[in-house]
Amino acid sequence: MSWFPERNNQTWLQKMCAGILKAGPIPKHVAFIMDGNRRFATKNSMDRAQGHLQGFNKLAETLEWCLDLGISEVTVYAFSIENFKRSKDEVDCLMELARQKFSKLLHEKEMIEKHGICIRVLGQLTLLPQDIQETIAEAVCFTKHNTRAILNVCFAYTARDDICTSMREMTNGVKQGIIKQSDINEELLEKCLYTSQCRKVDLLIRTSGEVRLSDFLLWESAYTCLAFVKVLWPEFSIWHLYAAVLHYQRNSQAVEVARQNNQIERERLQRESDHKCILEELEEQMQIKGDKSRDTSNIQSKVAQYAKIRNHRVQCFVDGLNRRRAQYFEKLTCNHSNQSSES
Amino acid sequence: MITAIILRFLHYVIALSVFMHDLIFSIPNLYGMVYSKKNLVASIRSDAKLLKKLPMHVGLVMVENNFSYRDIANIIVWSVAMGISYVSVYDINGEIKRNSILLQQQIERSKEETFASEESKFEISLSVSNNKKNAANNEEGSSSKQARVHLVAADDGRENLVKATHSFCELVNNNQYLIEDIVPSSVDSHIQKIFQLPDPDLVILVGHIDSLLGYLPWQIRLSEILKLPSHKGVNYKAFLSVMNIYGKTEQRFGK
């Protein structure tokens, strides 16, 4: 089945409900844990591969529902690093599915352009077989300029791994002298995550009645509305999506207030840190000059000046990181096209 | 325009049905008197034995305003009576953390009442995170069974990961650590060392907001997230029903 299934025209009832929902706040970014493919397969006595395929088809369908509703960004948990621990057969089967679906995507370039879809793949891609990395890279590079709808596929991803990657990047930045240790804060940590390009996650839906995050978007889901749905993923219907959006509308205000308070707290911490850095600088100068009178005049303007420099420094670091990550994909694409032309 | 009205109406209906549901939920309060104060401990113990599994660490995420310390204390004491060794209480603004003395008093009082008939009393020690001294004192502990209550706020969540990065930075700068060694397992043991708590097996969202609101992002990886409608006037039955749901859950760890 393709990424763009034949449009099932929605019934008047569905259209009406969508219209009503749209009168309220609609989440802009929804994350899915697509759980229950294997249980679905067992329940309907199919083999596992069939179950996973059904799961993919459901994803294609769900993306369309989301787009119709005005949800412009979707993140899905496709494959966790923990999943490598499953039986070899099953891992192979999932890899094969990914291989097929990503190359299928490259054959549907027209449709992607038409819908303006941008695809990002987040995770430790180097753990994957080389050919899948290359196909993914091509899909990512080919769609990166699109902005109308965004699909983030978390592949070989766990949130803890993501956080650690971010920590390593920052530590490395400090070691190389690009940033200072005092520049490390929540905001920077966030900017070094794989999800740095994504907007905030408004709603997280997990199917199959499990009530865990299972190492998915741990950092990002701090201020996210959670919806746990009882059905298995292949049974997920448009009504479940509508119910989840309704659930989001009930929670969105309180969550938003909490998020804004957190933002204010962050800014306060930032100002405090800038102030402290300036004081330390002055202290040092005093010791060098042997001056005893502390120059505390216009400290505010000094702090402002420092904040400006710090912003610039951090921006350079983040830009460098993003460039490096983009280059990884570009390099793989080159490999891929070279190989194709040789063969 | 008309859709907006319908939507608002719909939300009223949902709010009303949730309210009714909670009301029915709290009715056992009336015949909950069956648990007379004398044998409450005994019934909690026998209930705990019937559960398939018991969490080691329960995280109470308070997503409600206006706290009733007495009710929070009750939940803590019930948890401890069940045999749970660690309880963490979170509220995003750190209000509970600041009022730890108040909570401590209420815990003592609730303990007196619940364990009235008991000879061997439980030791419930309260500690405020980021306070290593306190934690050290607790470890000297007496011979009686101990349970630890940890009060956490937003700055113990994401901010703590930032602090961890700072300490890794220092270690790397002093050549005591390799950047490549910053991996989930090492970061985890670092954080465990600071908190001295196992990861919560069960997180209970207490209130009507379905969000973690910044509760320990690193530690909730495998926590079951369940809900309790409110802590105000909460009865033992409502708490037990959450524990029953937890007892039935299974984990497959990605396999």
mmCIF file of C-alpha atoms in Angstrom, chain A:
data_model
loop_
_atom_site.group_PDB
_atom_site.id
_atom_site.type_symbol
_atom_site.label_atom_id
_atom_site.label_comp_id
_atom_site.label_asym_id
_atom_site.label_seq_id
_atom_site.Cartn_x
_atom_site.Cartn_y
_atom_site.Cartn_z
ATOM 1 C CA MET A 1 0.000 0.000 0.000
ATOM 2 C CA SER A 2 1.242 3.487 -0.780
ATOM 3 C CA TRP A 3 1.809 6.433 1.494
ATOM 4 C CA PHE A 4 -1.124 8.142 -0.117
ATOM 5 C CA PRO A 5 -4.074 5.794 0.015
ATOM 6 C CA GLU A 6 -7.110 6.358 -2.148
ATOM 7 C CA ARG A 7 -9.086 9.016 -0.419
ATOM 8 C CA ASN A 8 -11.994 7.544 1.414
ATOM 9 C CA ASN A 9 -14.431 10.355 1.326
ATOM 10 C CA GLN A 10 -15.453 11.204 4.827
ATOM 11 C CA THR A 11 -19.063 10.849 5.730
ATOM 12 C CA TRP A 12 -21.115 13.957 6.398
ATOM 13 C CA LEU A 13 -21.105 13.050 10.073
ATOM 14 C CA GLN A 14 -17.333 12.966 10.193
ATOM 15 C CA LYS A 15 -17.095 16.242 8.314
ATOM 16 C CA MET A 16 -19.558 17.837 10.675
ATOM 17 C CA CYS A 17 -17.667 16.629 13.733
ATOM 18 C CA ALA A 18 -14.392 17.891 12.296
ATOM 19 C CA GLY A 19 -16.058 21.246 11.718
ATOM 20 C CA ILE A 20 -17.234 21.394 15.309
ATOM 21 C CA LEU A 21 -13.836 20.412 16.683
ATOM 22 C CA LYS A 22 -12.159 23.091 14.617
ATOM 23 C CA ALA A 23 -14.135 25.727 16.488
ATOM 24 C CA GLY A 24 -11.819 25.032 19.425
ATOM 25 C CA PRO A 25 -8.030 24.762 19.701
ATOM 26 C CA ILE A 26 -6.548 22.069 17.490
ATOM 27 C CA PRO A 27 -3.192 20.573 18.479
ATOM 28 C CA LYS A 28 -0.544 21.574 15.971
ATOM 29 C CA HIS A 29 1.796 18.691 16.736
ATOM 30 C CA VAL A 30 0.615 15.213 17.668
ATOM 31 C CA ALA A 31 2.872 12.293 18.588
ATOM 32 C CA PHE A 32 1.819 8.670 18.261
ATOM 33 C CA ILE A 33 3.049 5.506 19.923
ATOM 34 C CA MET A 34 1.644 2.991 17.475
ATOM 35 C CA ASP A 35 1.378 0.079 19.835
ATOM 36 C CA GLY A 36 -0.466 -3.188 19.328
ATOM 37 C CA ASN A 37 0.426 -4.386 15.814
ATOM 38 C CA ARG A 38 1.591 -7.762 17.043
ATOM 39 C CA ARG A 39 -1.354 -8.288 19.346
ATOM 40 C CA PHE A 40 -3.601 -7.364 16.434
ATOM 41 C CA ALA A 41 -1.899 -10.003 14.316
ATOM 42 C CA THR A 42 -2.322 -12.662 16.996
ATOM 43 C CA LYS A 43 -5.929 -11.686 17.573
ATOM 44 C CA ASN A 44 -6.757 -12.018 13.876
ATOM 45 C CA SER A 45 -4.443 -15.019 13.382
ATOM 46 C CA MET A 46 -2.129 -13.378 10.893
ATOM 47 C CA ASP A 47 1.645 -13.513 10.986
ATOM 48 C CA ARG A 48 3.552 -10.688 12.604
ATOM 49 C CA ALA A 49 4.754 -9.172 9.352
ATOM 50 C CA GLN A 50 1.159 -8.782 8.253
ATOM 51 C CA GLY A 51 0.366 -7.063 11.530
ATOM 52 C CA HIS A 52 3.171 -4.563 11.046
ATOM 53 C CA LEU A 53 2.041 -3.910 7.486
ATOM 54 C CA GLN A 54 -1.486 -3.202 8.707
ATOM 55 C CA GLY A 55 0.056 -0.836 11.194
ATOM 56 C CA PHE A 56 1.815 1.058 8.443
ATOM 57 C CA ASN A 57 -1.372 1.332 6.417
ATOM 58 C CA LYS A 58 -3.103 2.763 9.438
ATOM 59 C CA LEU A 59 -0.355 5.347 9.726
ATOM 60 C CA ALA A 60 -0.872 6.498 6.144
ATOM 61 C CA GLU A 61 -4.565 6.811 6.836
ATOM 62 C CA THR A 62 -4.077 8.644 10.120
ATOM 63 C CA LEU A 63 -1.753 11.184 8.531
ATOM 64 C CA GLU A 64 -4.518 12.127 6.165
ATOM 65 C CA TRP A 65 -7.023 12.551 8.998
ATOM 66 C CA CYS A 66 -4.558 14.738 10.828
ATOM 67 C CA LEU A 67 -3.972 16.906 7.794
ATOM 68 C CA ASP A 68 -7.701 17.324 7.249
ATOM 69 C CA LEU A 69 -8.114 18.403 10.840
ATOM 70 C CA GLY A 70 -5.313 20.961 10.652
ATOM 71 C CA ILE A 71 -2.685 19.022 12.572
ATOM 72 C CA SER A 72 0.388 20.022 10.623
ATOM 73 C CA GLU A 73 3.070 18.014 12.398
ATOM 74 C CA VAL A 74 3.015 14.351 13.377
ATOM 75 C CA THR A 75 5.719 12.374 15.159
ATOM 76 C CA VAL A 76 5.617 8.585 15.268
ATOM 77 C CA TYR A 77 7.616 6.055 17.238
ATOM 78 C CA ALA A 78 8.520 3.598 14.514
ATOM 79 C CA PHE A 79 11.402 1.676 16.010
ATOM 80 C CA SER A 80 13.071 1.913 19.392
ATOM 81 C CA ILE A 81 16.693 1.056 20.086
ATOM 82 C CA GLU A 82 15.251 -1.501 22.524
ATOM 83 C CA ASN A 83 13.475 -3.163 19.602
ATOM 84 C CA PHE A 84 16.834 -4.424 18.332
ATOM 85 C CA LYS A 85 16.532 -6.920 21.179
ATOM 86 C CA ARG A 86 13.586 -8.620 19.534
ATOM 87 C CA SER A 87 14.083 -11.847 17.595
ATOM 88 C CA LYS A 88 16.301 -11.542 14.533
ATOM 89 C CA ASP A 89 13.445 -12.570 12.281
ATOM 90 C CA GLU A 90 11.247 -9.816 13.485
ATOM 91 C CA VAL A 91 13.941 -7.153 13.355
ATOM 92 C CA ASP A 92 14.747 -8.217 9.796
ATOM 93 C CA CYS A 93 11.105 -8.075 8.906
ATOM 94 C CA LEU A 94 10.733 -4.557 10.340
ATOM 95 C CA MET A 95 13.863 -3.424 8.506
ATOM 96 C CA GLU A 96 12.519 -4.855 5.292
ATOM 97 C CA LEU A 97 9.261 -2.991 5.849
ATOM 98 C CA ALA A 98 11.201 0.243 6.394
ATOM 99 C CA ARG A 99 13.297 -0.427 3.293
ATOM 100 C CA GLN A 100 10.203 -0.947 1.172
ATOM 101 C CA LYS A 101 8.253 1.954 2.555
ATOM 102 C CA PHE A 102 11.032 4.499 2.276
ATOM 103 C CA SER A 103 11.815 3.497 -1.308
ATOM 104 C CA LYS A 104 8.116 3.535 -2.067
ATOM 105 C CA LEU A 105 8.135 7.074 -0.775
ATOM 106 C CA LEU A 106 10.814 7.984 -3.302
ATOM 107 C CA HIS A 107 8.565 6.672 -6.048
ATOM 108 C CA GLU A 108 5.770 8.932 -4.914
ATOM 109 C CA LYS A 109 7.675 12.164 -5.231
ATOM 110 C CA GLU A 110 4.872 13.857 -7.090
ATOM 111 C CA MET A 111 2.385 13.250 -4.332
ATOM 112 C CA ILE A 112 4.830 14.483 -1.729
ATOM 113 C CA GLU A 113 5.365 17.679 -3.658
ATOM 114 C CA LYS A 114 1.653 18.090 -4.137
ATOM 115 C CA HIS A 115 0.959 17.771 -0.404
ATOM 116 C CA GLY A 116 4.101 19.682 0.572
ATOM 117 C CA ILE A 117 5.249 17.062 3.049
ATOM 118 C CA CYS A 118 8.554 17.267 4.859
ATOM 119 C CA ILE A 119 9.948 14.059 6.314
ATOM 120 C CA ARG A 120 12.465 13.962 9.109
ATOM 121 C CA VAL A 121 13.929 10.810 10.567
ATOM 122 C CA LEU A 122 15.097 11.132 14.160
ATOM 123 C CA GLY A 123 17.360 8.750 15.986
ATOM 124 C CA GLN A 124 20.711 6.989 15.945
ATOM 125 C CA LEU A 125 20.528 6.164 12.280
ATOM 126 C CA THR A 126 24.065 4.783 12.245
ATOM 127 C CA LEU A 127 22.716 1.676 13.989
ATOM 128 C CA LEU A 128 20.751 0.813 10.855
ATOM 129 C CA PRO A 129 21.916 -1.157 7.815
ATOM 130 C CA GLN A 130 23.769 1.066 5.355
ATOM 131 C CA ASP A 131 21.271 0.790 2.515
ATOM 132 C CA ILE A 132 18.372 1.860 4.744
ATOM 133 C CA GLN A 133 20.407 4.820 5.958
ATOM 134 C CA GLU A 134 20.925 5.863 2.356
ATOM 135 C CA THR A 135 17.286 5.524 1.387
ATOM 136 C CA ILE A 136 16.240 7.475 4.457
ATOM 137 C CA ALA A 137 18.798 10.166 3.673
ATOM 138 C CA GLU A 138 17.455 10.547 0.184
ATOM 139 C CA ALA A 139 13.885 10.882 1.416
ATOM 140 C CA VAL A 140 14.950 13.425 4.042
ATOM 141 C CA CYS A 141 16.986 15.532 1.632
ATOM 142 C CA PHE A 142 14.359 15.408 -1.047
ATOM 143 C CA THR A 143 11.571 16.654 1.235
ATOM 144 C CA LYS A 144 13.420 19.067 3.482
ATOM 145 C CA HIS A 145 12.162 22.210 1.778
ATOM 146 C CA ASN A 146 8.510 21.359 2.251
ATOM 147 C CA THR A 147 6.674 23.082 5.041
ATOM 148 C CA ARG A 148 2.966 22.415 4.770
ATOM 149 C CA ALA A 149 2.989 19.167 6.713
ATOM 150 C CA ILE A 150 5.765 17.533 8.674
ATOM 151 C CA LEU A 151 6.203 13.890 9.548
ATOM 152 C CA ASN A 152 8.890 12.977 12.067
ATOM 153 C CA VAL A 153 9.730 9.295 12.117
ATOM 154 C CA CYS A 154 11.587 8.201 15.249
ATOM 155 C CA PHE A 155 13.748 5.349 14.073
ATOM 156 C CA ALA A 156 16.393 3.672 16.223
ATOM 157 C CA TYR A 157 15.342 6.226 18.796
ATOM 158 C CA THR A 158 15.009 6.346 22.534
ATOM 159 C CA ALA A 159 14.506 9.536 24.473
ATOM 160 C CA ARG A 160 17.295 8.748 26.921
ATOM 161 C CA ASP A 161 19.678 8.195 24.058
ATOM 162 C CA ASP A 162 18.550 11.487 22.554
ATOM 163 C CA ILE A 163 19.166 13.353 25.809
ATOM 164 C CA CYS A 164 22.615 11.767 26.136
ATOM 165 C CA THR A 165 23.494 12.708 22.567
ATOM 166 C CA SER A 166 22.566 16.271 23.378
ATOM 167 C CA MET A 167 24.693 16.152 26.540
ATOM 168 C CA ARG A 168 27.665 14.857 24.554
ATOM 169 C CA GLU A 169 27.305 17.606 21.959
ATOM 170 C CA MET A 170 27.218 20.290 24.631
ATOM 171 C CA THR A 171 30.127 18.838 26.574
ATOM 172 C CA ASN A 172 32.098 18.651 23.378
ATOM 173 C CA GLY A 173 31.212 22.260 22.575
ATOM 174 C CA VAL A 174 32.551 23.339 25.948
ATOM 175 C CA LYS A 175 35.693 21.267 25.558
ATOM 176 C CA GLN A 176 36.408 22.799 22.178
ATOM 177 C CA GLY A 177 35.775 26.260 23.558
ATOM 178 C CA ILE A 178 32.872 27.068 21.255
ATOM 179 C CA ILE A 179 30.546 27.645 24.197
ATOM 180 C CA LYS A 180 31.052 28.177 27.907
ATOM 181 C CA GLN A 181 29.836 25.817 30.564
ATOM 182 C CA SER A 182 27.529 28.519 31.878
ATOM 183 C CA ASP A 183 25.770 28.543 28.495
ATOM 184 C CA ILE A 184 24.358 25.095 29.121
ATOM 185 C CA ASN A 185 20.730 25.328 30.118
ATOM 186 C CA GLU A 186 17.362 23.806 29.295
ATOM 187 C CA GLU A 187 17.017 25.811 26.144
ATOM 188 C CA LEU A 188 20.370 24.724 24.758
ATOM 189 C CA LEU A 189 19.811 21.101 25.725
ATOM 190 C CA GLU A 190 16.565 21.278 23.795
ATOM 191 C CA LYS A 191 18.286 22.768 20.774
ATOM 192 C CA CYS A 192 20.711 19.856 20.656
ATOM 193 C CA LEU A 193 18.021 17.169 20.710
ATOM 194 C CA TYR A 194 17.022 15.376 17.522
ATOM 195 C CA THR A 195 13.644 17.055 17.919
ATOM 196 C CA SER A 196 15.155 20.550 17.942
ATOM 197 C CA GLN A 197 13.512 21.461 14.631
ATOM 198 C CA CYS A 198 10.078 20.352 15.786
ATOM 199 C CA ARG A 199 7.483 22.576 17.318
ATOM 200 C CA LYS A 200 6.299 21.734 20.824
ATOM 201 C CA VAL A 201 4.355 18.487 21.136
ATOM 202 C CA ASP A 202 0.763 19.296 22.048
ATOM 203 C CA LEU A 203 -0.762 15.853 22.285
ATOM 204 C CA LEU A 204 0.692 12.376 22.698
ATOM 205 C CA ILE A 205 -1.484 9.404 21.812
ATOM 206 C CA ARG A 206 -0.628 5.852 22.757
ATOM 207 C CA THR A 207 -2.821 3.016 21.575
ATOM 208 C CA SER A 208 -3.395 -0.511 22.891
ATOM 209 C CA GLY A 209 -4.244 0.505 26.437
ATOM 210 C CA GLU A 210 -0.657 0.685 27.660
ATOM 211 C CA VAL A 211 -0.109 3.665 29.917
ATOM 212 C CA ARG A 212 3.638 4.247 29.611
ATOM 213 C CA LEU A 213 5.870 6.471 27.542
ATOM 214 C CA SER A 214 8.372 3.653 26.945
ATOM 215 C CA ASP A 215 11.308 5.979 26.399
ATOM 216 C CA PHE A 216 9.538 8.115 23.819
ATOM 217 C CA LEU A 217 9.837 11.918 23.919
ATOM 218 C CA LEU A 218 10.518 11.969 27.653
ATOM 219 C CA TRP A 219 11.894 15.507 27.601
ATOM 220 C CA GLU A 220 9.342 16.889 25.176
ATOM 221 C CA SER A 221 6.288 15.376 26.842
ATOM 222 C CA ALA A 222 6.806 17.300 30.076
ATOM 223 C CA TYR A 223 4.197 19.807 28.982
ATOM 224 C CA THR A 224 2.105 17.669 26.680
ATOM 225 C CA CYS A 225 -1.415 16.399 26.995
ATOM 226 C CA LEU A 226 -1.426 12.610 27.242
ATOM 227 C CA ALA A 227 -4.133 10.430 25.717
ATOM 228 C CA PHE A 228 -4.100 6.691 26.252
ATOM 229 C CA VAL A 229 -6.454 4.870 23.894
ATOM 230 C CA LYS A 230 -7.626 1.322 24.519
ATOM 231 C CA VAL A 231 -7.735 0.006 20.934
ATOM 232 C CA LEU A 232 -4.824 -1.671 19.153
ATOM 233 C CA TRP A 233 -3.126 0.547 16.592
ATOM 234 C CA PRO A 234 -4.529 -1.114 13.442
ATOM 235 C CA GLU A 235 -8.008 -0.626 14.919
ATOM 236 C CA PHE A 236 -7.509 3.091 15.521
ATOM 237 C CA SER A 237 -10.257 5.043 13.804
ATOM 238 C CA ILE A 238 -11.003 8.652 12.989
ATOM 239 C CA TRP A 239 -13.364 8.723 15.966
ATOM 240 C CA HIS A 240 -10.554 7.875 18.319
ATOM 241 C CA LEU A 241 -8.607 10.767 16.862
ATOM 242 C CA TYR A 242 -11.553 13.105 17.349
ATOM 243 C CA ALA A 243 -11.952 11.925 20.934
ATOM 244 C CA ALA A 244 -8.269 12.543 21.579
ATOM 245 C CA VAL A 245 -8.528 16.068 20.189
ATOM 246 C CA LEU A 246 -11.527 16.705 22.405
ATOM 247 C CA HIS A 247 -9.491 15.447 25.324
ATOM 248 C CA TYR A 248 -6.717 17.842 24.323
ATOM 249 C CA GLN A 249 -9.148 20.744 24.283
ATOM 250 C CA ARG A 250 -10.152 19.963 27.861
ATOM 251 C CA ASN A 251 -6.540 20.039 29.018
ATOM 252 C CA SER A 252 -4.828 22.516 26.740
ATOM 253 C CA GLN A 253 -5.321 25.629 28.829
ATOM 254 C CA ALA A 254 -3.912 24.244 32.074
ATOM 255 C CA VAL A 255 -0.946 22.678 30.290
ATOM 256 C CA GLU A 256 -0.245 25.900 28.427
ATOM 257 C CA VAL A 257 -0.203 27.898 31.674
ATOM 258 C CA ALA A 258 2.284 25.434 33.172
ATOM 259 C CA ARG A 259 4.459 25.676 30.091
ATOM 260 C CA GLN A 260 4.479 29.454 30.149
ATOM 261 C CA ASN A 261 5.404 29.489 33.820
ATOM 262 C CA ASN A 262 8.275 27.201 32.998
ATOM 263 C CA GLN A 263 9.322 29.602 30.239
ATOM 264 C CA ILE A 264 9.321 32.526 32.662
ATOM 265 C CA GLU A 265 11.384 30.521 35.137
ATOM 266 C CA ARG A 266 13.860 29.703 32.382
ATOM 267 C CA GLU A 267 14.279 33.345 31.489
ATOM 268 C CA ARG A 268 14.821 34.188 35.138
ATOM 269 C CA LEU A 269 17.523 31.539 35.446
ATOM 270 C CA GLN A 270 19.137 32.868 32.295
ATOM 271 C CA ARG A 271 19.281 36.423 33.630
ATOM 272 C CA GLU A 272 20.665 35.149 36.906
ATOM 273 C CA SER A 273 23.353 33.172 35.119
ATOM 274 C CA ASP A 274 24.331 36.188 32.971
ATOM 275 C CA HIS A 275 24.534 38.338 36.051
ATOM 276 C CA LYS A 276 26.718 35.828 37.808
ATOM 277 C CA CYS A 277 29.055 35.589 34.823
ATOM 278 C CA ILE A 278 29.481 39.359 34.727
ATOM 279 C CA LEU A 279 30.198 39.509 38.439
ATOM 280 C CA GLU A 280 32.818 36.819 38.051
ATOM 281 C CA GLU A 281 34.408 38.738 35.193
ATOM 282 C CA LEU A 282 34.526 41.891 37.278
ATOM 283 C CA GLU A 283 36.043 39.975 40.147
ATOM 284 C CA GLU A 284 38.794 38.746 37.897
ATOM 285 C CA GLN A 285 39.499 42.195 36.516
ATOM 286 C CA MET A 286 39.709 43.527 40.030
ATOM 287 C CA GLN A 287 42.311 40.993 40.958
ATOM 288 C CA ILE A 288 44.382 41.743 37.890
ATOM 289 C CA LYS A 289 44.282 45.485 38.400
ATOM 290 C CA GLY A 290 44.676 45.164 42.102
ATOM 291 C CA ASP A 291 41.814 47.579 42.334
ATOM 292 C CA LYS A 292 39.870 47.472 45.510
ATOM 293 C CA SER A 293 36.985 49.634 44.467
ATOM 294 C CA ARG A 294 34.537 47.460 42.644
ATOM 295 C CA ASP A 295 33.133 49.009 39.533
ATOM 296 C CA THR A 296 29.455 48.261 39.903
ATOM 297 C CA SER A 297 28.255 51.140 37.774
ATOM 298 C CA ASN A 298 26.195 50.333 34.711
ATOM 299 C CA ILE A 299 26.173 46.650 35.556
ATOM 300 C CA GLN A 300 22.814 46.293 33.843
ATOM 301 C CA SER A 301 24.182 47.400 30.515
ATOM 302 C CA LYS A 302 27.122 45.049 30.944
ATOM 303 C CA VAL A 303 24.764 42.168 31.524
ATOM 304 C CA ALA A 304 22.786 43.113 28.438
ATOM 305 C CA GLN A 305 26.003 43.272 26.452
ATOM 306 C CA TYR A 306 27.040 39.883 27.782
ATOM 307 C CA ALA A 307 23.658 38.355 26.908
ATOM 308 C CA LYS A 308 24.061 39.564 23.351
ATOM 309 C CA ILE A 309 27.478 37.974 22.995
ATOM 310 C CA ARG A 310 26.276 34.766 24.631
ATOM 311 C CA ASN A 311 23.320 34.537 22.288
ATOM 312 C CA HIS A 312 25.609 34.883 19.338
ATOM 313 C CA ARG A 313 28.018 32.277 20.687
ATOM 314 C CA VAL A 314 25.266 29.761 21.354
ATOM 315 C CA GLN A 315 23.690 30.423 17.970
ATOM 316 C CA CYS A 316 26.981 29.706 16.215
ATOM 317 C CA PHE A 317 27.295 26.455 18.123
ATOM 318 C CA VAL A 318 23.756 25.347 17.318
ATOM 319 C CA ASP A 319 24.141 26.316 13.668
ATOM 320 C CA GLY A 320 27.311 24.259 13.489
ATOM 321 C CA LEU A 321 25.561 21.263 14.994
ATOM 322 C CA ASN A 322 22.624 21.545 12.601
ATOM 323 C CA ARG A 323 24.987 21.873 9.664
ATOM 324 C CA ARG A 324 26.804 18.744 10.735
ATOM 325 C CA ARG A 325 23.555 16.811 11.031
ATOM 326 C CA ALA A 326 22.382 18.004 7.626
ATOM 327 C CA GLN A 327 25.732 17.036 6.119
ATOM 328 C CA TYR A 328 25.335 13.504 7.382
ATOM 329 C CA PHE A 329 22.232 13.117 5.233
ATOM 330 C CA GLU A 330 23.725 14.897 2.238
ATOM 331 C CA LYS A 331 26.821 12.724 2.268
ATOM 332 C CA LEU A 332 24.735 9.558 2.369
ATOM 333 C CA THR A 333 22.620 10.790 -0.515
ATOM 334 C CA CYS A 334 25.761 11.314 -2.585
ATOM 335 C CA ASN A 335 26.843 7.741 -1.845
ATOM 336 C CA HIS A 336 23.455 6.492 -2.786
ATOM 337 C CA SER A 337 23.220 8.273 -6.115
ATOM 338 C CA ASN A 338 26.795 7.285 -6.998
ATOM 339 C CA GLN A 339 26.004 3.666 -6.386
ATOM 340 C CA SER A 340 22.804 3.821 -8.380
ATOM 341 C CA SER A 341 24.569 5.359 -11.354
ATOM 342 C CA GLU A 342 27.311 2.726 -11.197
ATOM 343 C CA SER A 343 24.850 -0.105 -11.168
#
